[in-house]
Tab-separated table of C-alpha atoms in Angstrom:
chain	number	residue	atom	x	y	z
A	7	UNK	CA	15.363	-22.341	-1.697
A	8	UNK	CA	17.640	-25.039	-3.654
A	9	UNK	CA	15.682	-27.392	-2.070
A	10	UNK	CA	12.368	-26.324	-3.396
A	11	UNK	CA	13.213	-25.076	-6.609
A	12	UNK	CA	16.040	-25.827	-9.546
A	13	UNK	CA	18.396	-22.949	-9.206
A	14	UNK	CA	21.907	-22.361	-9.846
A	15	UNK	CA	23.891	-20.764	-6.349
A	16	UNK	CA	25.639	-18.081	-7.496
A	17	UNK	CA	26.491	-16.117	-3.887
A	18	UNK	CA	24.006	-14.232	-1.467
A	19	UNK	CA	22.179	-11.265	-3.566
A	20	UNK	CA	23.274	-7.979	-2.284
A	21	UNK	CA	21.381	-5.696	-4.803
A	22	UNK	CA	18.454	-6.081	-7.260
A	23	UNK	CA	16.906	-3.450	-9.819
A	24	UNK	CA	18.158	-0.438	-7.747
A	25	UNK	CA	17.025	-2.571	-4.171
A	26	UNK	CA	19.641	-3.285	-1.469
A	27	UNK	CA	19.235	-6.900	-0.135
A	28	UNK	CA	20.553	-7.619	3.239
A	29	UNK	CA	20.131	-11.350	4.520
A	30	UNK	CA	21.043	-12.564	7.784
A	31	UNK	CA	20.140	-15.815	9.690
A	32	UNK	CA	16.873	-14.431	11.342
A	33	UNK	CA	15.932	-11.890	8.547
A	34	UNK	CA	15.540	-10.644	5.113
A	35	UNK	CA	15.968	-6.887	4.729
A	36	UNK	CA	14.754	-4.819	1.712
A	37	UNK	CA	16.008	-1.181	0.918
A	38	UNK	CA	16.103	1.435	-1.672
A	39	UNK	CA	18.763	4.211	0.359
A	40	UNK	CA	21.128	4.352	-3.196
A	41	UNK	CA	17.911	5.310	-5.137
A	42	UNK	CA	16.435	7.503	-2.657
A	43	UNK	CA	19.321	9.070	-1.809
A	44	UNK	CA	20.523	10.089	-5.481
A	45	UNK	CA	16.566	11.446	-6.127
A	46	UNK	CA	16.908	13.754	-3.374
A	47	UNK	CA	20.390	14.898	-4.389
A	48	UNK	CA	18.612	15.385	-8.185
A	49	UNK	CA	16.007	17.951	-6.466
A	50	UNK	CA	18.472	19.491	-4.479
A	51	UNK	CA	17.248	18.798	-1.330
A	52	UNK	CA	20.101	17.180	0.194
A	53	UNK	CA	20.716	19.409	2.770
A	54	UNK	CA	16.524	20.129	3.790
A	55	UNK	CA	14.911	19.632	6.825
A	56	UNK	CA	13.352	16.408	7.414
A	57	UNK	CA	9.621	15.543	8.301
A	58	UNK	CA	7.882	13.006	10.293
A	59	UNK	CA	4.768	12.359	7.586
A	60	UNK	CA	4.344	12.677	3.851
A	61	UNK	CA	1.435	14.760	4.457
A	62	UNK	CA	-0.494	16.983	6.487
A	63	UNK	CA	-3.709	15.570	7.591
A	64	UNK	CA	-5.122	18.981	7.412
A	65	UNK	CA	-4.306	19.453	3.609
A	66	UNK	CA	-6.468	18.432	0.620
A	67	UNK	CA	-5.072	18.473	-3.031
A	68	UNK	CA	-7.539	19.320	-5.743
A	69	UNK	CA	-7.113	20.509	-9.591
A	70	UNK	CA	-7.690	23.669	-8.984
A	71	UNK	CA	-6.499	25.223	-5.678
A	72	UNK	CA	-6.008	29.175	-6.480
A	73	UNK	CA	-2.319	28.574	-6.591
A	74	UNK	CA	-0.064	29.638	-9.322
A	75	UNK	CA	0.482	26.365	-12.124
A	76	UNK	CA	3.781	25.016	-11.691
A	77	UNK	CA	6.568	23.240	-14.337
A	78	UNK	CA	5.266	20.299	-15.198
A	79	UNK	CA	8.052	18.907	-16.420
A	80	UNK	CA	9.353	19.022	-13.157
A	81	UNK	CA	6.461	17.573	-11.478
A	82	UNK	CA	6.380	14.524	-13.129
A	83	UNK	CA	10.087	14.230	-13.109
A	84	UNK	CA	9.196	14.026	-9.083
A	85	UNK	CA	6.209	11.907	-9.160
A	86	UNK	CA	7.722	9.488	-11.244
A	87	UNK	CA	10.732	9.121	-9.292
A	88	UNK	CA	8.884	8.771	-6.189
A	89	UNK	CA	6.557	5.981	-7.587
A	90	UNK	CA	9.677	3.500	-7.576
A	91	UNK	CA	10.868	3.257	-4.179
A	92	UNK	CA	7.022	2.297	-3.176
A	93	UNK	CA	8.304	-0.996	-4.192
A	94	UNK	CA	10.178	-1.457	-1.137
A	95	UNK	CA	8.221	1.374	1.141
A	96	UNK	CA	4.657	1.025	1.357
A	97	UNK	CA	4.277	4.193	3.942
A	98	UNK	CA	4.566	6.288	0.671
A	99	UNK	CA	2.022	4.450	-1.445
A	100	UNK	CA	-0.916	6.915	-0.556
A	101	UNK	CA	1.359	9.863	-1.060
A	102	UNK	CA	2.521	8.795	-4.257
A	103	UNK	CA	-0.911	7.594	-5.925
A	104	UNK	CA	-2.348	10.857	-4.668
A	105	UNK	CA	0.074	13.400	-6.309
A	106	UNK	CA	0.152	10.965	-9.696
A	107	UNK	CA	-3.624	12.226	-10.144
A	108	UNK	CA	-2.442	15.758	-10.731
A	109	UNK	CA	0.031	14.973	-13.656
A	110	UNK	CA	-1.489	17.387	-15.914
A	111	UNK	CA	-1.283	21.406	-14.950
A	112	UNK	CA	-0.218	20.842	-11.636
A	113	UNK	CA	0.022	24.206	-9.265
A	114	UNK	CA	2.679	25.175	-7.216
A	115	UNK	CA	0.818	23.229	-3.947
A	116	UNK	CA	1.050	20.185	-6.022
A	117	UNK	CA	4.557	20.430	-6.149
A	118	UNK	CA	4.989	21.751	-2.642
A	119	UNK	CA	3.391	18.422	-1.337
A	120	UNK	CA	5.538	16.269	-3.321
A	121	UNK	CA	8.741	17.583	-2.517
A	122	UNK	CA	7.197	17.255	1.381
A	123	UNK	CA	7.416	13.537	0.410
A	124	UNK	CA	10.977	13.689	-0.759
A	125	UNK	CA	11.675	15.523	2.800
A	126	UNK	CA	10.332	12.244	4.267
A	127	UNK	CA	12.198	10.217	2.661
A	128	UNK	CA	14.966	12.073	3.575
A	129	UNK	CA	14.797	11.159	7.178
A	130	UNK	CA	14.013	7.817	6.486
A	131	UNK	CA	16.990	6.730	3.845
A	132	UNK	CA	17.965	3.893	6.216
A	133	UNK	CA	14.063	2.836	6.007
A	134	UNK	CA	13.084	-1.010	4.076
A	135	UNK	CA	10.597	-3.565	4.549
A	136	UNK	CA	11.817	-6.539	6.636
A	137	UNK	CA	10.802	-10.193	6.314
A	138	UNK	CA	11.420	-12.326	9.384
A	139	UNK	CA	12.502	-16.275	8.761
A	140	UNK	CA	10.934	-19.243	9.857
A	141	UNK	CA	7.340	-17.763	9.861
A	142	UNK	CA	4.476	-19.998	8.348
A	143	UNK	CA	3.291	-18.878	4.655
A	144	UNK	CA	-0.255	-17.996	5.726
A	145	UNK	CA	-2.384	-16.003	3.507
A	146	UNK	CA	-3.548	-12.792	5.218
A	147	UNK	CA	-5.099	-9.694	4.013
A	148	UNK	CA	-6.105	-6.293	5.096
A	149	UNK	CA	-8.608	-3.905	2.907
A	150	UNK	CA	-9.767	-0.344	3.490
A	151	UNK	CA	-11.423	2.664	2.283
A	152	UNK	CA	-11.600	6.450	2.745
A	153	UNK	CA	-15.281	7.866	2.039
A	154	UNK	CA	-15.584	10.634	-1.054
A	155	UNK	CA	-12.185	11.781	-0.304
A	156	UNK	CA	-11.279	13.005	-3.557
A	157	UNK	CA	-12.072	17.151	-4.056
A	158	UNK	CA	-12.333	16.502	-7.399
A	159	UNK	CA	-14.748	14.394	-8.150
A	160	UNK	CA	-15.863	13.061	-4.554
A	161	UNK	CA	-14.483	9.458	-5.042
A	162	UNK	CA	-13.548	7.187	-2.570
A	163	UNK	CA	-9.956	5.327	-2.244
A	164	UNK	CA	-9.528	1.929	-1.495
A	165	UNK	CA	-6.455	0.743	0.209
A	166	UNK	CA	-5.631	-3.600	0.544
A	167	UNK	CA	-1.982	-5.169	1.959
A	168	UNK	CA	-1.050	-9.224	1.974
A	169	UNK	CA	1.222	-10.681	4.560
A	170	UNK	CA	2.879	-14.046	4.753
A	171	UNK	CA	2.926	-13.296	8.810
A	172	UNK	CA	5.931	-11.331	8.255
A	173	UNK	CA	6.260	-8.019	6.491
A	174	UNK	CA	4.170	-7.103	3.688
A	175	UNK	CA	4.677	-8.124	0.430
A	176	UNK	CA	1.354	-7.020	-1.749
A	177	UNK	CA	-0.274	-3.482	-1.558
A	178	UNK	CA	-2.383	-0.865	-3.334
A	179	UNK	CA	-3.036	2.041	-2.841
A	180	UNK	CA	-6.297	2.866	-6.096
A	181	UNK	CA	-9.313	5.264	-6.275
A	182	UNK	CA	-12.600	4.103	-6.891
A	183	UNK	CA	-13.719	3.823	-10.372
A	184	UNK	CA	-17.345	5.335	-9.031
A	185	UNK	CA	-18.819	7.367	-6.682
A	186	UNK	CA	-19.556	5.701	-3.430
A	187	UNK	CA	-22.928	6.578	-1.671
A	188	UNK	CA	-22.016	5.309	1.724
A	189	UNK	CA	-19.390	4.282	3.566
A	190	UNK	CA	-20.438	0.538	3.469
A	191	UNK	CA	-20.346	1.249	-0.179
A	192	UNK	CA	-16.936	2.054	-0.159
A	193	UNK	CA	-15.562	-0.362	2.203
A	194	UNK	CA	-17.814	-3.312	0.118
A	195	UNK	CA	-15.935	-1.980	-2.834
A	196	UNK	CA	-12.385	-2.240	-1.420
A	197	UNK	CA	-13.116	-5.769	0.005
A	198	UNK	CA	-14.125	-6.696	-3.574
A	199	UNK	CA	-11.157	-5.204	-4.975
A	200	UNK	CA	-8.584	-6.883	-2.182
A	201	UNK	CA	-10.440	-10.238	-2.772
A	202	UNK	CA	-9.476	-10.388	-6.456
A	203	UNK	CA	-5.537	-9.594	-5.881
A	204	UNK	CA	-6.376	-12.596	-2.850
A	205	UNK	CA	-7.670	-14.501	-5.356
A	206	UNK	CA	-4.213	-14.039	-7.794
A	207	UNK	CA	-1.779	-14.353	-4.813
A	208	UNK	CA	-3.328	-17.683	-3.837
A	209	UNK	CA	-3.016	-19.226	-7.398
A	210	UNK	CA	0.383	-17.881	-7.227
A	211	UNK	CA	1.551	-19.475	-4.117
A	212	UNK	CA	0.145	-23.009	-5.242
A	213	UNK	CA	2.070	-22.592	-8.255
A	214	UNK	CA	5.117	-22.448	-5.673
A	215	UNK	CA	4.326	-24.750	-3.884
A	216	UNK	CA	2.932	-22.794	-0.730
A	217	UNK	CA	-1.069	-24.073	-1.414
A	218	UNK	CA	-3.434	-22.034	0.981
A	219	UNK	CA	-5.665	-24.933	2.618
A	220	UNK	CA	-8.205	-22.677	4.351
A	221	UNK	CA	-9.532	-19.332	3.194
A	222	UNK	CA	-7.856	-16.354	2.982
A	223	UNK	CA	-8.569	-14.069	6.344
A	224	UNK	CA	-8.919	-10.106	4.621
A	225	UNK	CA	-9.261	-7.923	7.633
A	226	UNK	CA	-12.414	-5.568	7.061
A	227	UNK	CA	-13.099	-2.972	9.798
A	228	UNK	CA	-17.277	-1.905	8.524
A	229	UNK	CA	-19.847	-4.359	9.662
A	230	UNK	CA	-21.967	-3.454	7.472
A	231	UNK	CA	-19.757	-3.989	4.591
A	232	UNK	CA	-18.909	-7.888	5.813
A	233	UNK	CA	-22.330	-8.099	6.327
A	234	UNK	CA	-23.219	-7.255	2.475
A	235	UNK	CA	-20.827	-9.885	1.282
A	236	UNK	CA	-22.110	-12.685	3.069
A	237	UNK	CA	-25.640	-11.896	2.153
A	238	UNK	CA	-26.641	-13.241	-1.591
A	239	UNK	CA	-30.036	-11.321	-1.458
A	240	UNK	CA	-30.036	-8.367	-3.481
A	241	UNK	CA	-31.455	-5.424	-1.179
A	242	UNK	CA	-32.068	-1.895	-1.014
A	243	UNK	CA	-28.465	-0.952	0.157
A	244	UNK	CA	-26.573	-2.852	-2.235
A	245	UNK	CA	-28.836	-3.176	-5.503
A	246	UNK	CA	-27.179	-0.098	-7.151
A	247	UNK	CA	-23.746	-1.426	-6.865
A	248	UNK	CA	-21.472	-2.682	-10.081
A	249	UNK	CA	-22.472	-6.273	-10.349
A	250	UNK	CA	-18.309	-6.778	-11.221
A	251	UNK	CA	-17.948	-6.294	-7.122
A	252	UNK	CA	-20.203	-9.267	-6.242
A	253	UNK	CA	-17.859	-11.721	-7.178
A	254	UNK	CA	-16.431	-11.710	-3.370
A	255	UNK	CA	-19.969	-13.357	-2.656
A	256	UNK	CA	-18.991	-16.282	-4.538
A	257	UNK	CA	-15.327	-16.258	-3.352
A	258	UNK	CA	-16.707	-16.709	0.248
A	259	UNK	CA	-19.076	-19.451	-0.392
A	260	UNK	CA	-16.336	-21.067	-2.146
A	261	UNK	CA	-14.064	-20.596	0.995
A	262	UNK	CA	-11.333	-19.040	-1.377
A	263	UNK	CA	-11.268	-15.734	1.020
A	264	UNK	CA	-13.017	-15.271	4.453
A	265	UNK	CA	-13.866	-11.617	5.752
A	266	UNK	CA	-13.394	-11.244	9.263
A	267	UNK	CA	-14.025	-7.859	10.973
A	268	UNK	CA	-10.987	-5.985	12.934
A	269	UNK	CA	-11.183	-2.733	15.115
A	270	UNK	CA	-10.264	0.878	12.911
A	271	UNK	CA	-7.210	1.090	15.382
A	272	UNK	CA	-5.424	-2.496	14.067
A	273	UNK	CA	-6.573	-1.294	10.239
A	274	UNK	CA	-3.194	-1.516	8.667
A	275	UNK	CA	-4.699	-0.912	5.431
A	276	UNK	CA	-6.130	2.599	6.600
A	277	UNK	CA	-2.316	4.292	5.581
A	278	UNK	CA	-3.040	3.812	2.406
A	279	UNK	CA	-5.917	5.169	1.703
A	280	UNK	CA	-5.746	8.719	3.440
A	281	UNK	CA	-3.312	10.913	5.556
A	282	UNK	CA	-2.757	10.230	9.192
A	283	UNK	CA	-1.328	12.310	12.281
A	284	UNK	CA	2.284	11.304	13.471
A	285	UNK	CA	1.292	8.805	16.055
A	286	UNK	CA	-1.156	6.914	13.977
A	287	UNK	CA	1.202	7.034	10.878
A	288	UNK	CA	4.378	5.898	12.854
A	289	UNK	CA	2.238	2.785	14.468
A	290	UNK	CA	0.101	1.385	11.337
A	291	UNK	CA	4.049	1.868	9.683
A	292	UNK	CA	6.213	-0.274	12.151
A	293	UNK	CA	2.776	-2.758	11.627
A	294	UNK	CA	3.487	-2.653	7.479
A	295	UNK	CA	6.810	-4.062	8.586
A	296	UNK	CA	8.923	-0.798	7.279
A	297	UNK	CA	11.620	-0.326	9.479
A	298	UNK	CA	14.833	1.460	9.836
A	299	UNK	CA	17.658	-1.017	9.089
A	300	UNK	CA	19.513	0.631	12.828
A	301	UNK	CA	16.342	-0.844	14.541
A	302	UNK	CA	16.760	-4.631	13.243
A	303	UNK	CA	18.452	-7.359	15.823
A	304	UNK	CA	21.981	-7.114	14.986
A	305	UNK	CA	21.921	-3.748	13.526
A	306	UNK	CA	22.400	-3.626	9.977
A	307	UNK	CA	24.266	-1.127	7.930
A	308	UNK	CA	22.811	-0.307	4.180
């Protein structure tokens, strides 16, 4: 990096901001275990038995569930401790954007869901994001979107992630400011949404000196929805939509961002925007680049 940029040496970084850094000669390893590990003690959960997923697929949250209302105090307490570590774990995004909705007079399933979260994260303390060297710093993006899967008020939630090749480094997990009548809708939606943070990464990369020639690949898996944005013609299916989320029209003549359709199954995007059974979970995971720091080459210890 010296050679790039003026910077002082002062030693290999070890931790960061409560993140464990571990840097070897094929790989950059980012972790959280201290932070996770003293938010589980804080909940007393130390000693509970693990789970494989954050959530159950089967389970939706909603305001009002028929459950009894739970401390709130506590709730956010848990929430906002879990809404840190999705810094360096981006399996937990969903979970964690989900159970912020329900801040306010949240019920005793509220709570049970997020201290299923902490349970994950108890068998996954050794878990970070890892960064493999000597990869080229290409530009790509995946977006995706559930369709009206909020209870509440039938919303949709759209899900992006940015690689440089090698582990993610930009994600989002945000619902829909409006109701989506279709899933085209919803995917067009999330495409415009992942094509402005495209848009912010690229200007940020030239400004290190990492320009992005060609245009931005973002991985969309509706046809329908890639279709939409590479039509200018206002039509039937599309004339009702927020004229903010045409921009990605003009980002693709301009060859800033390019969307190119990808089958649901290699949709990395699609864990954050809903919950998924173990296999699917565990696969689109090891794919986000979120590893356990036993399975790296060399085996590291955090």
């Amino acid at each position: 990096m010296m050679k790039h940029y003026e910077m002082t040496y002062l030693g290999l970084l070890y931790h960061f901001l409560g993140m464990g850094v571990v840097q070897t000669d094929k790989h950059i390893f980012l972790h959280q275990k201290k932070y996770a590990t003293k938010v589980i003690e804080k909940f007393g959960l130390k000693s509970c038995k693990s789970v494989v997923t954050p959530l159950v697929t089967s389970e939706r949250l909603c305001k009002e569930d028929g459950s009894e209302m739970a401390d709130e105090s506590e709730y956010r307490q848990i929430v906002g401790s879990l809404l840190y570590p999705t810094a360096t774990r981006p399996d937990i995004m969903f979970a964690s954007s989900l159970l912020a909705r329900f801040m306010h007079n949240p019920t005793k399933k509220h709570i049970g869901t997020s201290k299923r979260v902490l349970r994950y994260i108890q068998g996954t303390l050794d878990y970070g994001i890892e960064f493999k060297k000597g990869k080229a710093t290409t530009l790509i993006g995946y977006c995706d979107s559930d369709w009206a899967g909020s209870e509440d008020d039938r919303r949709s939630t759209s899900g992006y992630a940015f690689t440089l090749v090698s582990g993610m480094f930009s994600w989002a997990s945000i619902k829909q400011n409006t109701v989506a009548l279709s899933t085209a809708e919803a995917e067009y939606v999330s495409a415009a949404e992942a094509t402005s943070q495209a848009k912010w990464l690229r200007f940020v990369l030239e400004d290190f000196g990492e320009e992005q020639v060609e245009g931005t690949p973002i991985l969309c898996d509706n046809t329908s929805a890639i279709a939409m944005a590479k039509n200018p013609v206002f039509h039937q299916k599309s004339r009702h939509i927020s004229r903010k989320f045409h921009f990605i029209r003009e980002a693709i003549q301009a060859k800033e961002v390019e969307l190119i359709y990808c089958k649901t199954e290699d949709q990395i995007a699609d864990i954050l925007t809903k919950a998924l059974s173990k296999d699917r979970f565990v696969h689109l995971r090891g794919l986000l680049g979120v590893k356990s720091a036993k399975g790296l080459e060399g085996s590291v210890d955090v």
